[in-house]
Amino acid sequence: MTAGTVVHTPDHTEVVLGEIGQRVLLVNTRVRVWEVALAPGESQPWHLHHNPYVVLCLDTSACRMDWLDGSPSRHLQEEVGGAIYRPVSPVHMLTNQGDSPYRNRIIELLDLGEEASGEPFTPGDPTPLPGTTPEVPALITALDTEEVRVRRFTVPPATAQVWRAGAVPVVLVNLAGGTDTDSRDGVHYLCPGETHTIRNTGDIPFDAQVVELRHLGTEHAAG
């Protein structure tokens, strides 16, 4: 993490970098999961990513990304339930230009970045799902790369859905932001073979996403 690091703009103005999110929701040797939440008109401070990362959108609004090096701004309108993979990038800032709150989950892939622990990894059983309740959900692929695959499914009211990690670890993210029982802000990390049950005790359905760390089952794997 680079918060507190001093960098310079092209005109030599000093800028102190901030964190890439407001809260760390989960961290271990493989991933660090942040929450970014911006009210209309609010900006995330200038920051720098040292690890490739995945962005999962929970609440959308029109946003603008500015670059400290003076490159042209990028205007964004993410889709709720969408997923974006980004490699490391220059120092930048995100501003919510819309009229609605913006919120996401950022999953840093530490094994692919400067914070790789070097911890060896052995792939597990490739079967990704056990028997589920009431049945295997309909899966929508939101992102499919060599590094990660992100799939989304719906948990109806008054039901439970079991997910079992297969050959590689997964990060389960409740897109409602943590309304399921036994939730740490709706984010759970599963090692190969581990299971987690997402329970919807509310009156409306919500979506969840499973982020498969595919890079750990390839030549990218540490060790």
Tab-separated table of C-alpha atoms in Angstrom:
chain	number	residue	atom	x	y	z
A	1	MET	CA	0.000	0.000	0.000
A	2	THR	CA	1.315	3.439	-0.921
A	3	ALA	CA	-0.689	5.878	1.219
A	4	GLY	CA	1.580	8.687	2.392
A	5	THR	CA	4.010	8.371	-0.521
A	6	VAL	CA	4.955	11.734	-2.058
A	7	VAL	CA	4.897	11.977	-5.861
A	8	HIS	CA	5.067	14.915	-8.267
A	9	THR	CA	2.873	16.262	-11.043
A	10	PRO	CA	4.411	17.263	-14.406
A	11	ASP	CA	4.773	20.821	-13.056
A	12	HIS	CA	6.636	19.435	-9.995
A	13	THR	CA	3.798	19.995	-7.503
A	14	GLU	CA	4.031	17.551	-4.591
A	15	VAL	CA	1.089	15.189	-4.104
A	16	VAL	CA	0.654	12.831	-1.159
A	17	LEU	CA	-0.977	9.578	-2.243
A	18	GLY	CA	-3.992	8.121	-0.466
A	19	GLU	CA	-5.298	4.564	-0.186
A	20	ILE	CA	-7.077	2.858	-3.080
A	21	GLY	CA	-10.251	2.432	-1.026
A	22	GLN	CA	-11.904	3.560	2.194
A	23	ARG	CA	-12.008	0.191	3.961
A	24	VAL	CA	-10.178	-3.138	3.789
A	25	LEU	CA	-12.875	-5.804	3.998
A	26	LEU	CA	-10.637	-8.878	3.777
A	27	VAL	CA	-6.902	-9.529	3.471
A	28	ASN	CA	-4.627	-12.574	3.344
A	29	THR	CA	-1.489	-13.602	1.425
A	30	ARG	CA	-3.448	-13.968	-1.848
A	31	VAL	CA	-5.898	-11.054	-1.992
A	32	ARG	CA	-6.807	-7.758	-0.407
A	33	VAL	CA	-10.430	-6.632	-0.803
A	34	TRP	CA	-11.377	-2.956	-0.511
A	35	GLU	CA	-14.591	-0.995	-0.518
A	36	VAL	CA	-14.761	2.218	-2.535
A	37	ALA	CA	-17.854	4.326	-1.822
A	38	LEU	CA	-18.265	7.801	-3.325
A	39	ALA	CA	-21.194	10.152	-2.824
A	40	PRO	CA	-22.148	12.422	-5.752
A	41	GLY	CA	-19.337	14.932	-6.262
A	42	GLU	CA	-16.905	13.014	-4.022
A	43	SER	CA	-13.432	11.924	-5.178
A	44	GLN	CA	-11.142	9.083	-4.222
A	45	PRO	CA	-7.696	10.645	-3.580
A	46	TRP	CA	-4.745	10.244	-5.919
A	47	HIS	CA	-3.535	6.675	-5.541
A	48	LEU	CA	-1.391	3.990	-7.138
A	49	HIS	CA	-1.970	0.254	-7.592
A	50	HIS	CA	1.003	-2.065	-7.097
A	51	ASN	CA	-1.027	-5.189	-7.812
A	52	PRO	CA	-3.385	-6.122	-10.674
A	53	TYR	CA	-6.978	-5.953	-9.496
A	54	VAL	CA	-10.617	-6.704	-10.244
A	55	VAL	CA	-13.376	-4.102	-9.858
A	56	LEU	CA	-16.874	-5.365	-8.989
A	57	CYS	CA	-19.610	-2.729	-9.259
A	58	LEU	CA	-22.315	-2.674	-6.542
A	59	ASP	CA	-23.853	0.776	-7.154
A	60	THR	CA	-23.243	2.753	-10.323
A	61	SER	CA	-22.974	6.423	-11.219
A	62	ALA	CA	-21.232	8.468	-13.895
A	63	CYS	CA	-17.566	8.706	-12.896
A	64	ARG	CA	-14.391	10.310	-14.233
A	65	MET	CA	-10.862	8.959	-13.919
A	66	ASP	CA	-8.059	11.526	-13.958
A	67	TRP	CA	-4.346	10.780	-14.367
A	68	LEU	CA	-1.606	12.568	-12.460
A	69	ASP	CA	0.657	12.568	-15.527
A	70	GLY	CA	-1.830	14.760	-17.403
A	71	SER	CA	-3.214	12.087	-19.735
A	72	PRO	CA	-6.792	12.707	-20.963
A	73	SER	CA	-9.506	11.905	-18.438
A	74	ARG	CA	-11.590	8.750	-18.906
A	75	HIS	CA	-15.357	8.825	-18.370
A	76	LEU	CA	-16.879	5.687	-16.887
A	77	GLN	CA	-20.380	4.286	-16.427
A	78	GLU	CA	-20.032	0.831	-14.912
A	79	GLU	CA	-22.819	-1.728	-14.874
A	80	VAL	CA	-24.077	-3.088	-11.556
A	81	GLY	CA	-22.958	-6.694	-11.422
A	82	GLY	CA	-20.215	-6.031	-13.956
A	83	ALA	CA	-16.541	-6.849	-13.476
A	84	ILE	CA	-13.370	-5.237	-14.834
A	85	TYR	CA	-9.791	-6.541	-14.698
A	86	ARG	CA	-7.038	-3.937	-14.580
A	87	PRO	CA	-3.251	-4.341	-14.504
A	88	VAL	CA	-1.172	-1.883	-12.535
A	89	SER	CA	-1.590	1.659	-13.827
A	90	PRO	CA	-0.204	5.185	-13.326
A	91	VAL	CA	-1.308	7.364	-10.416
A	92	HIS	CA	-4.962	8.309	-10.839
A	93	MET	CA	-8.063	9.658	-9.098
A	94	LEU	CA	-11.728	8.641	-9.373
A	95	THR	CA	-14.544	11.214	-9.066
A	96	ASN	CA	-18.283	10.523	-8.895
A	97	GLN	CA	-19.758	13.029	-11.348
A	98	GLY	CA	-23.273	11.616	-11.233
A	99	ASP	CA	-26.324	12.095	-9.044
A	100	SER	CA	-26.231	8.655	-7.404
A	101	PRO	CA	-23.848	6.970	-4.958
A	102	TYR	CA	-21.065	4.880	-6.466
A	103	ARG	CA	-19.795	1.765	-4.695
A	104	ASN	CA	-17.544	-1.139	-5.639
A	105	ARG	CA	-15.348	-3.924	-4.354
A	106	ILE	CA	-11.690	-3.917	-5.446
A	107	ILE	CA	-9.935	-7.281	-5.237
A	108	GLU	CA	-6.145	-6.937	-5.393
A	109	LEU	CA	-4.414	-10.030	-6.819
A	110	LEU	CA	-1.324	-9.993	-4.640
A	111	ASP	CA	0.375	-12.997	-6.278
A	112	LEU	CA	0.541	-11.054	-9.564
A	113	GLY	CA	1.941	-7.843	-8.097
A	114	GLU	CA	4.656	-6.332	-5.965
A	115	GLU	CA	3.189	-7.806	-2.778
A	116	ALA	CA	3.456	-11.449	-3.847
A	117	SER	CA	4.320	-13.550	-0.814
A	118	GLY	CA	5.954	-16.369	-2.775
A	119	GLU	CA	3.748	-18.801	-0.884
A	120	PRO	CA	3.495	-21.999	-2.965
A	121	PHE	CA	0.112	-23.192	-4.169
A	122	THR	CA	-1.174	-26.665	-5.055
A	123	PRO	CA	-4.413	-26.781	-7.094
A	124	GLY	CA	-7.297	-28.714	-5.573
A	125	ASP	CA	-10.151	-30.803	-6.945
A	126	PRO	CA	-11.377	-29.137	-10.157
A	127	THR	CA	-15.049	-29.844	-9.352
A	128	PRO	CA	-16.393	-26.357	-8.448
A	129	LEU	CA	-19.824	-27.134	-6.989
A	130	PRO	CA	-21.245	-29.559	-4.438
A	131	GLY	CA	-24.929	-30.340	-4.165
A	132	THR	CA	-26.632	-26.989	-3.758
A	133	THR	CA	-29.843	-25.736	-2.243
A	134	PRO	CA	-32.174	-25.974	-3.999
A	135	GLU	CA	-30.135	-26.494	-7.211
A	136	VAL	CA	-27.116	-25.211	-9.079
A	137	PRO	CA	-27.872	-21.543	-9.893
A	138	ALA	CA	-27.934	-20.065	-13.368
A	139	LEU	CA	-24.464	-18.565	-13.815
A	140	ILE	CA	-23.788	-15.416	-15.836
A	141	THR	CA	-20.163	-14.832	-16.810
A	142	ALA	CA	-19.188	-11.226	-16.101
A	143	LEU	CA	-15.443	-11.553	-16.819
A	144	ASP	CA	-13.283	-14.298	-18.315
A	145	THR	CA	-9.501	-13.829	-18.526
A	146	GLU	CA	-6.398	-15.955	-17.962
A	147	GLU	CA	-6.028	-14.338	-14.540
A	148	VAL	CA	-9.586	-14.471	-13.191
A	149	ARG	CA	-13.098	-15.587	-14.044
A	150	VAL	CA	-16.063	-13.785	-12.486
A	151	ARG	CA	-19.548	-15.316	-12.542
A	152	ARG	CA	-22.790	-13.962	-11.115
A	153	PHE	CA	-25.833	-15.779	-9.747
A	154	THR	CA	-29.066	-14.817	-7.996
A	155	VAL	CA	-30.098	-15.895	-4.494
A	156	PRO	CA	-33.928	-15.779	-4.221
A	157	PRO	CA	-35.663	-14.677	-0.989
A	158	ALA	CA	-35.820	-17.225	1.839
A	159	THR	CA	-33.307	-19.562	0.180
A	160	ALA	CA	-29.685	-20.574	0.635
A	161	GLN	CA	-26.978	-21.211	-1.945
A	162	VAL	CA	-23.867	-23.289	-1.256
A	163	TRP	CA	-20.654	-22.659	-3.169
A	164	ARG	CA	-17.621	-24.949	-3.079
A	165	ALA	CA	-14.221	-23.754	-4.308
A	166	GLY	CA	-12.711	-26.098	-6.865
A	167	ALA	CA	-9.110	-26.223	-8.100
A	168	VAL	CA	-8.312	-22.601	-7.202
A	169	PRO	CA	-9.387	-20.227	-4.417
A	170	VAL	CA	-12.418	-18.019	-4.912
A	171	VAL	CA	-13.687	-14.769	-3.457
A	172	LEU	CA	-17.467	-14.706	-2.926
A	173	VAL	CA	-19.001	-11.231	-2.995
A	174	ASN	CA	-22.601	-10.438	-2.081
A	175	LEU	CA	-23.623	-7.568	-4.353
A	176	ALA	CA	-26.205	-6.454	-1.801
A	177	GLY	CA	-23.221	-5.490	0.326
A	178	GLY	CA	-23.559	-7.872	3.222
A	179	THR	CA	-27.196	-8.702	3.936
A	180	ASP	CA	-26.598	-12.442	4.066
A	181	THR	CA	-26.225	-14.254	7.391
A	182	ASP	CA	-22.681	-14.772	8.748
A	183	SER	CA	-21.278	-12.076	6.513
A	184	ARG	CA	-18.161	-9.917	6.720
A	185	ASP	CA	-19.507	-7.136	4.562
A	186	GLY	CA	-20.604	-9.822	2.139
A	187	VAL	CA	-17.042	-10.918	1.248
A	188	HIS	CA	-15.672	-14.433	1.813
A	189	TYR	CA	-12.445	-16.154	0.726
A	190	LEU	CA	-12.564	-19.897	0.073
A	191	CYS	CA	-9.520	-22.125	-0.315
A	192	PRO	CA	-9.860	-25.124	-2.681
A	193	GLY	CA	-12.454	-27.522	-1.300
A	194	GLU	CA	-13.930	-25.056	1.196
A	195	THR	CA	-17.620	-24.169	1.100
A	196	HIS	CA	-19.742	-21.191	2.108
A	197	THR	CA	-23.514	-20.888	2.297
A	198	ILE	CA	-25.069	-17.591	1.224
A	199	ARG	CA	-28.464	-17.201	2.879
A	200	ASN	CA	-31.058	-14.699	1.769
A	201	THR	CA	-33.300	-14.009	4.753
A	202	GLY	CA	-34.860	-10.936	3.144
A	203	ASP	CA	-37.892	-10.333	0.951
A	204	ILE	CA	-36.134	-9.535	-2.332
A	205	PRO	CA	-33.554	-11.465	-4.396
A	206	PHE	CA	-29.958	-10.352	-4.517
A	207	ASP	CA	-27.018	-11.245	-6.743
A	208	ALA	CA	-23.663	-12.641	-5.695
A	209	GLN	CA	-20.426	-13.018	-7.629
A	210	VAL	CA	-17.760	-15.693	-7.448
A	211	VAL	CA	-14.260	-14.572	-8.424
A	212	GLU	CA	-12.050	-17.541	-9.352
A	213	LEU	CA	-8.301	-16.898	-8.948
A	214	ARG	CA	-7.382	-18.767	-12.121
A	215	HIS	CA	-3.814	-17.447	-12.187
A	216	LEU	CA	-2.998	-19.725	-9.254
A	217	GLY	CA	-3.684	-22.765	-11.425
A	218	THR	CA	-1.325	-21.646	-14.214
A	219	GLU	CA	2.303	-20.799	-14.766
A	220	HIS	CA	1.607	-17.500	-12.947
A	221	ALA	CA	1.300	-19.395	-9.642
A	222	ALA	CA	3.774	-18.474	-6.928
A	223	GLY	CA	6.413	-21.065	-6.094
